[in-house]
């Protein structure tokens, strides 16, 4: 598989169908996102619009959307300076550099928006590609929550919260 030359930009309305398809693929797989229900394009349009920021990774040569992310506060009030993000890369595009481009851009956008911490609440322990990526970018694991994620077959997998100090 050849690495793509990837550019990460704010999403545009024309990106929403591809973003929805990628998001739904990850939801359907059931091994990374806690959501169980797929989004329709109108639902996705509203969902993406309510985020603090959404970015897309595109192949520079083809313009194909390879992946996307959402960024928003992890909590409110006195904890509103902590952000949270979710990343989705199309299965056909994995291993081509889109994930690293998305997380790197997300870190920049979180800082730009004034967040002081980027926290991931529930990284599934067996998602080793994501965990390696996060750790290579300086994220710190916060421990292990036994059985924190229910897989599609009804078994439970551990989750690992992560954080990155953005200051």
Short mmCIF file of C-alpha atoms in Angstrom, two decimals:
data_model
loop_
_atom_site.label_atom_id
_atom_site.label_comp_id
_atom_site.label_asym_id
_atom_site.label_seq_id
_atom_site.Cartn_x
_atom_site.Cartn_y
_atom_site.Cartn_z
CA UNK A 1 0.00 0.00 0.00
CA UNK A 2 1.43 3.33 -1.06
CA UNK A 3 1.50 6.26 1.35
CA UNK A 4 -0.69 9.12 0.21
CA UNK A 5 0.32 12.74 0.24
CA UNK A 6 -2.23 13.94 2.77
CA UNK A 7 -3.57 17.40 3.47
CA UNK A 8 -5.78 18.13 6.46
CA UNK A 9 -8.32 20.93 6.19
CA UNK A 10 -11.56 22.09 7.81
CA UNK A 11 -14.46 20.08 6.45
CA UNK A 12 -16.70 21.56 3.78
CA UNK A 13 -20.38 20.75 3.17
CA UNK A 14 -19.34 18.72 0.10
CA UNK A 15 -17.26 16.45 2.40
CA UNK A 16 -20.23 15.41 4.57
CA UNK A 17 -21.31 12.32 2.55
CA UNK A 18 -17.76 10.90 2.63
CA UNK A 19 -17.34 11.82 6.32
CA UNK A 20 -20.64 10.10 7.11
CA UNK A 21 -19.61 6.95 5.26
CA UNK A 22 -16.27 6.82 7.09
CA UNK A 23 -17.87 7.52 10.48
CA UNK A 24 -20.51 4.85 9.89
CA UNK A 25 -17.91 2.30 8.82
CA UNK A 26 -16.14 2.69 12.18
CA UNK A 27 -19.46 2.54 14.07
CA UNK A 28 -20.45 -0.61 12.13
CA UNK A 29 -17.09 -2.27 12.87
CA UNK A 30 -17.88 -1.88 16.58
CA UNK A 31 -14.29 -2.00 17.83
CA UNK A 32 -13.37 1.68 18.34
CA UNK A 33 -16.35 4.04 18.74
CA UNK A 34 -18.87 3.73 21.57
CA UNK A 35 -21.74 4.71 19.26
CA UNK A 36 -23.98 1.91 18.06
CA UNK A 37 -26.24 3.83 15.68
CA UNK A 38 -25.11 4.99 12.27
CA UNK A 39 -25.81 8.54 11.14
CA UNK A 40 -27.89 9.58 8.16
CA UNK A 41 -26.37 12.38 6.10
CA UNK A 42 -28.76 14.97 7.63
CA UNK A 43 -27.95 13.73 11.15
CA UNK A 44 -24.24 13.81 10.36
CA UNK A 45 -24.52 17.33 8.98
CA UNK A 46 -26.05 18.52 12.28
CA UNK A 47 -23.61 16.46 14.40
CA UNK A 48 -20.50 17.75 12.62
CA UNK A 49 -21.80 21.35 12.74
CA UNK A 50 -22.13 21.25 16.54
CA UNK A 51 -18.48 20.29 17.11
CA UNK A 52 -15.83 22.86 18.02
CA UNK A 53 -13.92 21.79 14.91
CA UNK A 54 -14.02 19.03 12.30
CA UNK A 55 -11.12 18.26 10.03
CA UNK A 56 -10.75 15.98 7.05
CA UNK A 57 -7.67 14.30 5.62
CA UNK A 58 -7.62 14.22 1.84
CA UNK A 59 -5.35 12.63 -0.71
CA UNK A 60 -3.68 15.64 -2.35
CA UNK A 61 -3.66 14.02 -5.81
CA UNK A 62 -7.21 12.69 -5.94
CA UNK A 63 -9.07 14.86 -3.41
CA UNK A 64 -10.50 11.69 -1.84
CA UNK A 65 -11.50 12.03 1.81
CA UNK A 66 -9.39 9.45 3.64
CA UNK A 67 -10.46 10.26 7.17
CA UNK A 68 -11.95 12.81 9.52
CA UNK A 69 -12.04 13.96 13.12
CA UNK A 70 -14.27 15.81 15.53
CA UNK A 71 -12.98 18.04 18.33
CA UNK A 72 -15.06 19.37 21.22
CA UNK A 73 -14.93 20.05 24.97
CA UNK A 74 -14.66 16.90 27.06
CA UNK A 75 -16.72 18.51 29.81
CA UNK A 76 -18.20 21.86 30.87
CA UNK A 77 -17.47 24.71 33.25
CA UNK A 78 -14.35 24.23 35.33
CA UNK A 79 -13.29 21.33 33.12
CA UNK A 80 -14.18 23.01 29.82
CA UNK A 81 -10.49 23.58 29.03
CA UNK A 82 -10.10 19.84 28.40
CA UNK A 83 -10.90 18.77 24.86
CA UNK A 84 -11.85 15.41 23.42
CA UNK A 85 -11.60 14.10 19.89
CA UNK A 86 -12.61 11.13 17.78
CA UNK A 87 -10.83 10.02 14.63
CA UNK A 88 -12.06 7.86 11.77
CA UNK A 89 -10.04 6.66 8.79
CA UNK A 90 -11.62 4.70 5.95
CA UNK A 91 -10.50 1.07 6.12
CA UNK A 92 -9.21 1.28 2.54
CA UNK A 93 -7.03 4.27 3.49
CA UNK A 94 -5.47 2.93 6.69
CA UNK A 95 -1.69 2.85 6.74
CA UNK A 96 -1.39 5.76 4.28
CA UNK A 97 -0.63 8.53 6.78
CA UNK A 98 -4.12 9.95 7.26
CA UNK A 99 -4.34 9.07 10.96
CA UNK A 100 -1.12 10.86 11.86
CA UNK A 101 -2.15 13.88 9.78
CA UNK A 102 -5.53 14.02 11.53
CA UNK A 103 -4.17 13.74 15.08
CA UNK A 104 -1.39 16.26 14.39
CA UNK A 105 -3.88 18.74 12.95
CA UNK A 106 -6.26 18.14 15.85
CA UNK A 107 -3.52 19.00 18.35
CA UNK A 108 -2.89 22.27 16.50
CA UNK A 109 -6.60 23.12 16.35
CA UNK A 110 -7.12 22.29 20.03
CA UNK A 111 -4.32 24.69 20.97
CA UNK A 112 -5.70 27.34 18.61
CA UNK A 113 -9.12 27.04 20.26
CA UNK A 114 -7.57 27.54 23.70
CA UNK A 115 -7.86 24.02 25.06
CA UNK A 116 -5.15 23.11 27.57
CA UNK A 117 -5.49 19.31 27.43
CA UNK A 118 -6.56 16.80 24.79
CA UNK A 119 -8.03 13.70 26.43
CA UNK A 120 -9.25 10.44 24.98
CA UNK A 121 -11.70 8.74 27.31
CA UNK A 122 -11.94 5.29 25.82
CA UNK A 123 -9.19 3.97 23.54
CA UNK A 124 -9.86 0.26 23.16
CA UNK A 125 -6.82 -1.64 24.47
CA UNK A 126 -6.57 -3.87 21.39
CA UNK A 127 -6.46 -0.83 19.06
CA UNK A 128 -2.68 -1.00 18.97
CA UNK A 129 -2.20 1.11 15.81
CA UNK A 130 -4.04 4.04 17.44
CA UNK A 131 -2.25 3.55 20.76
CA UNK A 132 1.17 3.50 19.06
CA UNK A 133 0.28 6.64 17.12
CA UNK A 134 -0.94 8.51 20.20
CA UNK A 135 2.11 7.54 22.24
CA UNK A 136 4.46 8.52 19.39
CA UNK A 137 2.89 12.00 19.48
CA UNK A 138 3.42 12.36 23.23
CA UNK A 139 0.06 11.24 24.64
CA UNK A 140 0.29 9.66 28.08
CA UNK A 141 -1.77 6.62 29.04
CA UNK A 142 -3.75 7.09 32.25
CA UNK A 143 -4.18 3.44 33.15
CA UNK A 144 -6.64 0.74 32.23
CA UNK A 145 -10.38 0.45 32.75
CA UNK A 146 -11.16 -3.28 32.78
CA UNK A 147 -14.08 -4.25 30.57
CA UNK A 148 -14.91 -0.64 29.67
CA UNK A 149 -15.93 -1.34 26.06
CA UNK A 150 -18.60 -3.78 24.87
CA UNK A 151 -17.70 -5.45 21.59
CA UNK A 152 -20.35 -6.46 19.02
CA UNK A 153 -20.15 -10.11 20.13
CA UNK A 154 -21.12 -9.12 23.70
CA UNK A 155 -17.68 -9.58 25.24
CA UNK A 156 -15.89 -6.74 27.01
CA UNK A 157 -12.53 -5.19 26.17
CA UNK A 158 -10.37 -2.97 28.37
CA UNK A 159 -10.06 0.74 27.55
CA UNK A 160 -7.11 3.07 28.06
CA UNK A 161 -7.72 6.78 28.64
CA UNK A 162 -4.99 9.06 27.23
CA UNK A 163 -4.12 12.73 27.57
CA UNK A 164 -1.77 15.29 26.08
CA UNK A 165 -0.81 18.54 27.83
CA UNK A 166 -1.24 21.25 25.19
CA UNK A 167 0.38 24.06 27.19
#
